Amino acid sequence: MTTGSEGALAPVMAFALVGALGVGAQWLAWRLRMPAIVLMLIAGLIVGPLLGLFDPARDIGALMGPMVSIAVAIILFEGGLSLNLHSLRDAAPGVRRLVLIGGPLGWLLSAVALHYVAGLGWGSSWVFGGILIVTGPTVIAPLLRQARLARRPAQLLNWEAIVNDPFGALAAVLAFQVLIVMESDFSPGLAAAEVAGGIAFALLLGGLVGWGLSTAFRRALVPEFMKVPVLFAVLLAVFALSDAVLHESGLLAVTLMGLVIANADLPSYTELRRFKEHATILLVSGVFILLAANMNLAALSTLDWRSAAFVLAAIVIVRPLTVLVSLLFSPVPWRERLLVAFTGPRGVVLVAVAGLFGDRLTALGLEDGARIGPLAFALVTATVVLHGFTLTPLARWLGLTGASTPGVIFVGGSRWATGFAEALKKAEVPVLIADPNHARLRGAREAGVPVFYGDILSEAAEHSVELVSYGTVIAATDNDAYNTLVATDVAPEFGRENVFQLRRTKQESSRHALPTTLGGRPIGKGQGYWEINRLMTEGWGFRATKLSEEFTLEQWREKNPEAVILMQIGPGGVPRVISDEEEARNTAGSRLVAMVPPEEAPAKAAG
């Protein structure tokens, strides 16, 4: 289906194509364990400038600019929602330095590189240099998920990206206003007042609206089913109103609004943020496809050796120098400084804002403004591809990732959990037992199993446990309701396929059966807490056995007819819990971790 223009897609077809390419690229990247953003850029370039199937300017028209602006606003608001001040703690000094020192220093160094390396005039260099402060939360978030970074370096990168994004846009506004004053009779005092007033208005509006919404939600002035729609409507209004006062200040307003709501301790905060995360994944996918498809070969052909030299200088000189100087004499360890210094991917905010100011500079009479858009796209492409493939190896080399083998968290320090955890520890699978009862952790401590004294759902656990090191949660306390609560709460973060719990008492009864949306997958072959721990009292224990071509799963079953297989560790060391719904696989080189009766158990029950 086409419009009147030859070869043009109908708007509905164009939107469907963007959605299919964006989400398809995300899924394919997940399957191939590749950076999703790389695939999205490739997909956009193929259907856009290479094949000419999709041209946003032609197929969507004038709506593209506002759509991208609104999408960026929503993305930054969701970023603000993730900035909980309580979680900052030990990363706070580093974040302050990266924002207060790194922002201005990065602006200066970027402008110098643009002028002397890329060959832009000083006017365009100062405007584009301000935009280059941003590092892109749209890129950082998926990279952090992929790399499984330790908590503090992840916080440094995440906070820097979200906080610096609106300030980068405002730095470009400030530089552009200076150019207007220099090129016209516009009063410097009026220009300064306009920028200062716009920033003050954005801060006041974002802060007040965030506080007002938090108060309304806490006092139940907005019904539960309307909270997300109200949030969206108010978000768009704040962005539009602030942007009308000073262009690009809307990004600052919505980021601050998200930050205020994130720290208001709302009971519904998790649901609000989860919905926004899902919306952001769709928006990031769509915006990357749109911006890549919107590039044209003529603009990209303006890139020359000076452009390549600038991209290289931005990655290996400007970014590292900015970070290392900013964090000089700070308590941030040198390994984390190096990781942050050599991790500076740019995203959709840079391309969107750079394209806008490139057009404005050209209209103002600065011909090199036309080079800003292609330069921005080249820098985004280079940093996304580079960091997408190097962040994980670099972090692993510096010792700043979670365990290479995803570990298992046991909730509840029972005898069964301790024995299971000790067997996994001997098989070199990272384990942790969490229990708010100190006495129940005694057996685990004596066995040398890592423990966390406290509630796994508490804020203390979030701050002190490196959750990124674990990929599986097994809820195994004597309280069925608490097990269900834990499994339901952690499922969105760990994935429902990686959360398990022991069978609940009377769960077969229709009066006690729960919907599938609650709780975890069953483990223990139909046995509950009391039954499975009674077996431990009777002498059952755990044993790990390696399968081979000579000793298959069938042969193992013949030798261990009563044993209960609970986990299979693949040849690569990745553990897979065997739920009651699954069976172990006959994979040579894998190890079975099973619960075995007394006559088959090792001398030490938990051995």
XYZ file of C-alpha atoms in Angstrom:
607
model
C 0.000 0.000 0.000
C 1.447 3.361 -1.010
C 0.484 6.988 -0.916
C 0.342 9.273 -3.886
C 4.118 9.557 -3.993
C 5.729 6.805 -6.059
C 7.269 4.156 -3.834
C 6.255 5.817 -0.574
C 4.881 3.772 2.280
C 1.529 4.611 3.818
C 2.018 6.080 7.315
C 0.418 3.042 8.981
C 2.695 0.706 7.029
C 5.687 2.882 7.935
C 4.880 2.690 11.644
C 4.386 -1.068 11.404
C 7.758 -1.426 9.665
C 9.529 0.625 12.341
C 7.949 -1.431 15.119
C 8.727 -4.749 13.460
C 12.343 -3.813 12.722
C 12.967 -2.333 16.181
C 11.470 -5.132 18.251
C 12.771 -7.756 15.818
C 16.299 -6.387 16.186
C 15.974 -6.463 19.987
C 14.807 -10.085 19.935
C 17.462 -11.194 17.451
C 20.160 -9.492 19.527
C 18.914 -11.360 22.605
C 19.070 -14.673 20.744
C 22.521 -13.994 19.292
C 23.869 -12.321 22.458
C 24.763 -9.211 20.453
C 24.300 -5.509 21.225
C 20.724 -4.701 20.140
C 21.589 -1.148 19.160
C 24.072 -2.354 16.537
C 21.370 -4.427 14.850
C 18.877 -1.551 15.015
C 21.340 0.803 13.315
C 22.061 -1.781 10.617
C 18.340 -2.407 10.041
C 17.604 1.327 9.759
C 20.453 1.923 7.334
C 19.412 -1.037 5.140
C 15.739 -0.066 4.742
C 16.614 3.642 4.566
C 19.550 5.031 2.611
C 20.745 1.692 1.162
C 17.523 0.229 -0.259
C 15.289 3.299 -0.161
C 12.302 1.292 1.089
C 11.625 3.670 3.970
C 12.240 7.402 4.097
C 10.884 8.967 7.320
C 10.765 12.447 5.821
C 8.739 11.111 2.878
C 6.603 8.461 4.577
C 5.917 10.135 7.932
C 6.508 13.769 7.040
C 6.539 16.694 9.432
C 5.463 14.524 12.363
C 8.862 12.867 12.613
C 10.532 15.760 14.458
C 7.862 16.064 17.189
C 7.677 12.264 17.504
C 11.400 11.953 18.116
C 11.326 14.877 20.585
C 8.482 13.341 22.590
C 10.145 9.931 22.526
C 13.401 11.420 23.843
C 11.459 13.210 26.590
C 9.791 9.963 27.681
C 13.130 8.136 27.590
C 14.781 10.775 29.806
C 11.796 10.785 32.176
C 12.096 7.019 32.552
C 15.797 7.558 33.184
C 14.947 10.046 35.925
C 12.585 7.461 37.431
C 15.548 5.112 37.842
C 17.629 7.646 39.802
C 16.964 6.702 43.410
C 19.187 8.818 45.657
C 19.294 6.096 48.321
C 20.946 3.726 45.851
C 23.663 6.232 44.944
C 25.640 6.162 48.204
C 29.261 5.219 47.464
C 28.977 6.351 43.825
C 27.822 9.870 44.773
C 31.282 11.547 44.795
C 32.087 10.153 41.357
C 28.732 11.178 39.892
C 29.077 14.729 41.236
C 32.519 15.071 39.661
C 31.401 13.625 36.319
C 28.545 16.134 36.169
C 30.048 19.288 37.708
C 33.621 18.896 36.370
C 33.177 16.446 33.513
C 30.349 18.374 31.861
C 32.140 21.706 31.351
C 35.492 20.009 30.693
C 33.968 17.688 28.112
C 32.324 20.680 26.423
C 35.665 22.506 26.200
C 37.670 19.516 24.943
C 34.983 18.530 22.438
C 34.840 22.060 21.021
C 38.627 22.139 20.630
C 38.614 18.749 18.874
C 35.787 19.819 16.576
C 37.635 22.969 15.564
C 41.185 21.671 15.168
C 40.489 18.069 14.103
C 37.096 18.095 12.343
C 37.674 21.559 10.889
C 34.449 23.217 12.071
C 34.302 26.915 12.823
C 34.362 28.020 16.432
C 30.644 28.844 16.436
C 29.529 25.407 15.289
C 32.195 23.775 17.482
C 30.886 25.382 20.666
C 27.266 24.452 19.878
C 28.054 20.864 18.864
C 30.599 20.535 21.683
C 27.855 21.269 24.205
C 25.709 18.486 22.759
C 28.650 16.075 23.020
C 28.422 16.257 26.826
C 25.698 13.616 26.573
C 26.603 9.931 26.705
C 23.206 8.442 25.979
C 20.981 6.598 28.497
C 19.277 4.906 25.552
C 22.569 3.140 24.832
C 23.972 2.760 28.353
C 20.961 0.901 29.776
C 21.010 -2.039 27.319
C 24.809 -2.200 27.458
C 24.706 -2.452 31.264
C 22.148 -5.265 31.056
C 24.366 -7.104 28.600
C 27.672 -6.567 30.454
C 26.313 -7.333 33.966
C 28.554 -4.694 35.534
C 29.243 -4.410 39.237
C 26.953 -1.969 41.022
C 29.138 1.144 41.429
C 30.574 1.464 37.897
C 27.089 0.768 36.546
C 25.721 3.601 38.710
C 28.459 5.979 37.557
C 27.695 5.348 33.891
C 23.920 5.375 34.342
C 23.706 8.555 36.445
C 26.181 10.420 34.257
C 24.219 9.547 31.120
C 20.839 10.581 32.487
C 21.880 13.737 34.345
C 24.202 15.071 31.653
C 21.750 14.568 28.775
C 19.501 17.578 29.459
C 22.505 19.715 30.419
C 24.177 18.872 27.111
C 21.134 20.105 25.223
C 21.036 23.267 27.336
C 24.747 23.883 26.755
C 24.009 23.868 23.022
C 21.147 26.317 23.612
C 23.488 28.621 25.535
C 26.158 28.503 22.817
C 23.552 29.101 20.125
C 22.174 32.110 21.978
C 25.706 33.552 22.130
C 26.000 33.105 18.365
C 22.710 34.905 17.831
C 23.951 37.830 19.910
C 27.192 37.926 17.934
C 25.450 37.730 14.550
C 22.667 40.212 15.299
C 21.726 43.217 17.374
C 20.114 41.032 20.025
C 20.998 42.272 23.521
C 23.449 40.044 25.450
C 21.575 40.818 28.649
C 18.244 39.759 27.171
C 19.791 36.564 25.772
C 21.296 35.658 29.151
C 18.032 36.437 30.906
C 16.126 34.275 28.432
C 18.376 31.257 28.986
C 18.541 31.682 32.770
C 14.791 32.216 33.009
C 14.085 29.173 30.852
C 16.336 26.936 32.946
C 14.851 28.233 36.200
C 11.318 27.700 34.867
C 12.163 24.134 33.801
C 13.625 23.300 37.216
C 10.676 24.849 39.055
C 8.087 23.218 36.809
C 9.662 19.752 36.896
C 10.173 19.840 40.661
C 6.694 21.143 41.513
C 4.851 18.821 39.150
C 6.861 15.820 40.367
C 6.019 16.714 43.973
C 2.373 17.360 43.104
C 1.957 14.035 41.315
C 3.670 12.155 44.147
C 1.368 13.784 46.690
C -1.726 13.026 44.582
C -0.717 9.371 44.173
C 0.114 8.956 47.863
C -3.206 10.474 48.986
C -5.177 8.301 46.544
C -6.421 11.340 44.625
C -5.778 9.368 41.430
C -7.230 5.833 41.121
C -4.781 3.021 40.484
C -5.982 2.327 36.943
C -5.449 5.979 35.953
C -1.964 6.539 37.381
C -0.051 5.606 34.235
C -2.357 7.586 31.869
C -2.171 10.617 34.173
C 1.607 10.285 34.331
C 1.879 10.222 30.535
C -0.461 13.176 30.047
C 1.298 15.314 32.665
C 4.710 14.338 31.290
C 3.777 15.551 27.801
C 2.299 18.771 29.216
C 5.413 19.540 31.274
C 7.691 18.878 28.309
C 5.630 21.019 25.938
C 5.207 23.906 28.388
C 8.875 24.055 29.351
C 9.983 23.730 25.727
C 7.715 26.614 24.778
C 9.580 28.865 27.225
C 13.085 27.744 26.214
C 13.822 25.200 23.525
C 15.295 21.921 24.860
C 14.594 22.906 28.482
C 11.746 20.397 28.463
C 14.335 17.609 28.725
C 15.594 19.091 31.995
C 12.051 19.483 33.344
C 10.971 15.886 32.686
C 14.237 14.438 33.999
C 13.840 16.339 37.273
C 10.178 15.344 37.429
C 11.165 11.676 37.165
C 13.871 12.112 39.813
C 11.390 13.645 42.290
C 8.851 10.848 41.756
C 11.578 8.185 42.059
C 12.535 9.464 45.505
C 8.994 9.995 46.820
C 8.792 6.409 48.173
C 5.471 5.675 46.448
C 3.854 2.245 46.976
C 3.010 2.120 43.247
C 6.503 3.183 42.129
C 7.531 -0.288 40.908
C 4.455 -0.647 38.676
C 4.912 2.858 37.266
C 8.579 2.311 36.480
C 8.009 -1.151 35.001
C 5.437 0.180 32.556
C 7.727 3.056 31.613
C 10.602 0.624 31.029
C 8.496 -1.348 28.564
C 7.447 1.834 26.779
C 11.069 2.996 26.665
C 12.242 -0.236 25.013
C 9.687 0.332 22.240
C 10.612 4.004 21.907
C 14.360 3.394 21.807
C 13.853 0.752 19.117
C 11.664 3.046 17.044
C 13.826 6.144 17.390
C 17.031 4.346 16.388
C 15.329 2.884 13.307
C 13.903 6.302 12.379
C 17.176 8.198 12.795
C 19.217 5.592 10.914
C 16.691 5.418 8.083
C 16.532 9.212 7.900
C 20.210 9.518 6.975
C 20.901 10.051 3.287
C 23.916 8.991 1.295
C 24.638 12.565 0.183
C 24.996 13.726 3.795
C 27.101 10.717 4.732
C 29.353 11.389 1.738
C 30.468 14.659 3.370
C 32.339 12.606 5.966
C 36.064 12.647 5.188
C 39.335 11.738 6.882
C 38.977 14.700 9.247
C 35.612 13.347 10.352
C 37.159 9.940 11.038
C 40.025 11.589 12.923
C 37.535 13.531 15.057
C 35.557 10.384 15.924
C 38.803 8.688 16.927
C 39.892 11.702 18.997
C 36.507 11.859 20.744
C 36.756 8.202 21.747
C 40.420 7.827 22.727
C 41.363 11.363 23.845
C 38.417 13.591 24.758
C 36.347 11.067 26.701
C 39.209 9.432 28.660
C 40.811 12.802 29.479
C 37.488 14.247 30.645
C 36.742 11.330 32.960
C 40.244 10.856 34.359
C 40.649 14.568 35.162
C 37.152 14.725 36.692
C 37.815 11.727 38.953
C 41.329 12.796 39.922
C 41.864 12.443 43.719
C 38.382 10.914 44.085
C 37.633 7.739 46.102
C 36.651 5.926 42.879
C 39.091 2.977 42.351
C 41.372 3.229 39.312
C 39.814 0.189 37.629
C 36.411 1.857 37.681
C 37.918 5.120 36.434
C 39.414 3.300 33.434
C 36.157 1.545 32.639
C 34.141 4.776 32.729
C 36.866 6.648 30.808
C 36.776 4.213 27.904
C 32.984 3.805 27.896
C 31.160 6.749 26.358
C 28.528 5.566 23.863
C 26.290 8.209 22.332
C 22.611 7.681 21.541
C 19.414 9.112 20.138
C 19.531 12.332 22.154
C 22.788 13.339 20.484
C 21.550 12.616 16.945
C 18.156 14.257 17.507
C 19.493 17.452 19.113
C 22.484 17.693 16.733
C 20.215 17.476 13.689
C 18.044 20.270 15.057
C 20.933 22.633 15.811
C 22.657 21.758 12.546
C 19.637 23.125 10.674
C 19.533 26.210 12.902
C 23.214 26.955 12.385
C 22.830 26.614 8.643
C 19.864 29.009 8.713
C 22.007 31.432 10.721
C 24.558 31.447 7.872
C 27.131 28.961 9.212
C 27.599 26.541 6.325
C 29.510 23.989 8.397
C 26.330 23.481 10.431
C 25.286 21.001 7.720
C 28.164 18.724 8.794
C 26.939 18.385 12.380
C 24.202 15.824 11.616
C 26.475 13.388 9.714
C 29.251 13.835 12.311
C 26.824 13.039 15.123
C 25.573 9.935 13.330
C 29.129 8.771 12.656
C 30.072 9.216 16.321
C 26.953 7.394 17.524
C 27.546 4.510 15.112
C 31.230 4.197 16.016
C 30.676 4.326 19.798
C 27.679 1.999 19.747
C 29.509 -0.643 17.716
C 32.774 -0.245 19.647
C 31.348 -0.269 23.167
C 28.678 -2.808 22.270
C 31.379 -5.373 21.567
C 34.110 -4.240 23.986
C 32.353 -3.219 27.216
C 31.859 -6.756 28.496
C 35.437 -7.958 27.745
C 36.908 -4.724 29.154
C 34.833 -4.951 32.333
C 35.733 -8.616 32.727
C 39.433 -7.837 32.245
C 39.213 -5.139 34.904
C 37.320 -7.457 37.254
C 34.189 -5.278 37.294
C 31.547 -7.738 36.124
C 29.404 -10.108 38.060
C 30.552 -13.715 38.213
C 31.191 -15.198 34.772
C 28.893 -18.057 35.803
C 25.431 -16.762 36.810
C 24.888 -17.737 40.422
C 21.945 -18.888 42.531
C 20.283 -17.063 45.432
C 18.548 -19.243 48.018
C 15.934 -17.449 50.084
C 15.746 -19.264 53.410
C 18.572 -20.868 55.360
C 17.067 -24.337 55.792
C 19.107 -27.532 55.929
C 17.994 -28.365 52.378
C 19.009 -24.949 51.015
C 22.375 -25.137 52.801
C 23.131 -28.599 51.437
C 22.086 -27.627 47.910
C 24.134 -24.417 48.063
C 27.223 -26.240 49.371
C 27.019 -28.748 46.506
C 26.778 -25.915 43.984
C 29.658 -24.071 45.620
C 31.836 -27.169 45.206
C 30.781 -27.218 41.545
C 32.049 -23.594 41.292
C 28.596 -22.065 40.896
C 28.301 -18.770 42.868
C 25.696 -19.057 45.623
C 24.157 -16.869 48.323
C 21.724 -17.765 51.105
C 19.536 -14.935 52.418
C 17.497 -15.142 55.602
C 16.296 -12.510 58.100
C 16.765 -15.055 60.904
C 20.410 -15.013 61.979
C 20.233 -18.449 63.641
C 19.094 -20.121 60.410
C 22.262 -18.974 58.666
C 24.530 -20.739 61.148
C 24.790 -23.963 59.116
C 25.571 -22.046 55.929
C 28.296 -19.991 57.635
C 29.881 -23.122 59.079
C 29.849 -24.716 55.608
C 31.559 -21.651 54.137
C 28.550 -20.659 52.030
C 28.141 -16.860 51.471
C 25.150 -15.463 53.344
C 23.097 -12.277 53.586
C 21.495 -11.601 56.938
C 18.301 -9.733 56.137
C 15.284 -9.715 53.864
C 16.198 -10.233 50.221
C 13.452 -7.756 49.270
C 14.821 -5.026 51.525
C 16.546 -1.865 50.391
C 19.640 -3.034 52.258
C 19.827 -6.111 50.015
C 19.543 -3.938 46.926
C 22.497 -1.836 48.091
C 24.774 -4.514 49.536
C 24.171 -7.604 47.381
C 25.675 -7.682 43.880
C 22.486 -9.034 42.347
C 24.066 -8.845 38.895
C 26.217 -11.851 39.857
C 23.167 -14.085 40.134
C 20.799 -15.419 37.501
C 18.480 -17.691 39.510
C 16.401 -17.311 42.672
C 15.013 -20.246 44.682
C 12.507 -19.308 47.393
C 12.673 -22.073 50.008
C 11.531 -20.713 53.381
C 8.940 -22.365 55.650
C 6.463 -19.605 54.784
C 4.599 -20.358 51.532
C 3.140 -16.867 51.296
C 6.575 -15.264 51.637
C 8.038 -17.614 49.032
C 5.284 -16.566 46.643
C 5.878 -12.895 47.421
C 9.624 -13.171 46.763
C 9.158 -15.124 43.535
C 6.566 -12.674 42.233
C 8.602 -9.608 43.166
C 11.926 -10.666 41.638
C 10.466 -12.318 38.524
C 10.505 -9.167 36.318
C 14.192 -8.563 37.088
C 15.487 -12.135 36.880
C 12.970 -13.429 34.337
C 10.091 -15.695 35.335
C 11.890 -18.678 33.828
C 14.690 -18.228 36.400
C 12.618 -17.961 39.605
C 11.604 -21.076 41.562
C 9.913 -22.017 44.818
C 9.099 -25.145 46.780
C 5.588 -26.542 46.477
C 2.992 -24.750 48.563
C 0.867 -26.633 51.074
C -2.587 -27.560 49.696
C -1.810 -25.916 46.364
C -3.798 -28.638 44.543
C -7.002 -27.448 46.233
C -9.084 -25.027 44.173
C -9.482 -22.874 47.277
C -5.712 -22.512 47.624
C -4.605 -22.523 43.984
C -3.030 -19.264 42.787
C -3.038 -17.768 39.286
C 0.052 -18.397 37.163
C 1.011 -14.730 37.473
C 1.937 -15.312 41.120
C 4.834 -17.322 42.481
C 7.736 -19.132 40.860
C 8.227 -22.340 38.956
C 7.988 -25.515 41.089
C 11.160 -27.297 42.180
C 11.676 -30.393 44.334
C 9.509 -32.871 42.409
C 6.313 -31.987 44.208
C 7.710 -31.771 47.721
C 7.161 -28.826 50.026
C 9.405 -27.302 52.677
C 8.579 -29.759 55.454
C 8.728 -32.885 53.286
C 12.030 -32.037 51.630
C 13.723 -31.030 54.890
C 12.461 -34.196 56.566
C 14.348 -36.148 53.893
C 17.484 -34.228 54.855
C 16.931 -35.222 58.492
C 16.633 -38.858 57.370
C 20.093 -38.690 55.785
C 19.474 -37.606 52.212
C 22.233 -35.468 50.715
C 23.484 -33.911 47.486
C 25.822 -35.300 44.901
C 27.181 -33.907 41.614
C 27.835 -36.402 38.807
C 29.405 -35.730 35.421
C 27.811 -37.252 32.318
C 29.934 -38.488 29.430
C 29.674 -40.531 26.266
C 30.406 -43.620 28.364
C 28.121 -42.701 31.277
C 24.796 -41.367 29.977
C 21.737 -39.948 31.695
C 19.870 -43.250 31.274
C 22.693 -45.127 32.983
C 22.722 -42.586 35.791
C 18.968 -43.056 36.304
C 19.399 -46.824 36.474
C 21.984 -46.412 39.239
C 19.990 -43.727 41.079
C 16.293 -44.569 40.705
C 15.148 -42.582 43.737
C 17.362 -39.532 43.247
C 15.817 -36.147 42.503
C 17.668 -34.081 39.887
C 17.545 -30.414 40.878
C 20.088 -28.805 38.560
C 22.154 -29.516 35.473
C 25.396 -27.590 34.965
C 26.284 -27.363 31.285
C 29.757 -28.042 29.851
C 30.345 -24.283 29.859
C 29.527 -24.039 33.567
C 26.100 -22.397 33.196
C 23.617 -23.864 35.700
C 20.029 -24.756 34.749
C 17.518 -25.562 37.446
C 15.404 -28.613 36.625
C 11.885 -27.634 37.608
C 9.065 -30.118 38.149
C 7.927 -29.307 34.589
C 11.265 -30.260 32.965
C 13.610 -33.167 32.535
C 17.406 -33.236 32.497
C 19.123 -33.576 29.121
C 21.603 -36.238 28.115
C 24.485 -33.819 27.461
C 28.016 -35.180 27.621
C 30.252 -33.019 29.791
C 27.379 -31.656 31.885
C 27.024 -32.314 35.612
C 23.861 -33.375 37.408
C 23.290 -32.031 40.922
C 20.801 -34.335 42.590
C 19.316 -35.076 45.965
C 20.093 -38.722 46.774
C 18.909 -41.128 49.495
C 21.130 -42.070 52.477
C 22.730 -45.162 50.948
C 23.844 -43.094 47.923
C 24.656 -39.833 49.697
C 28.238 -38.765 50.501
C 29.416 -39.310 54.038
C 28.693 -35.647 54.748
C 25.025 -35.033 54.019
C 25.602 -31.743 52.297
C 28.648 -32.884 50.375
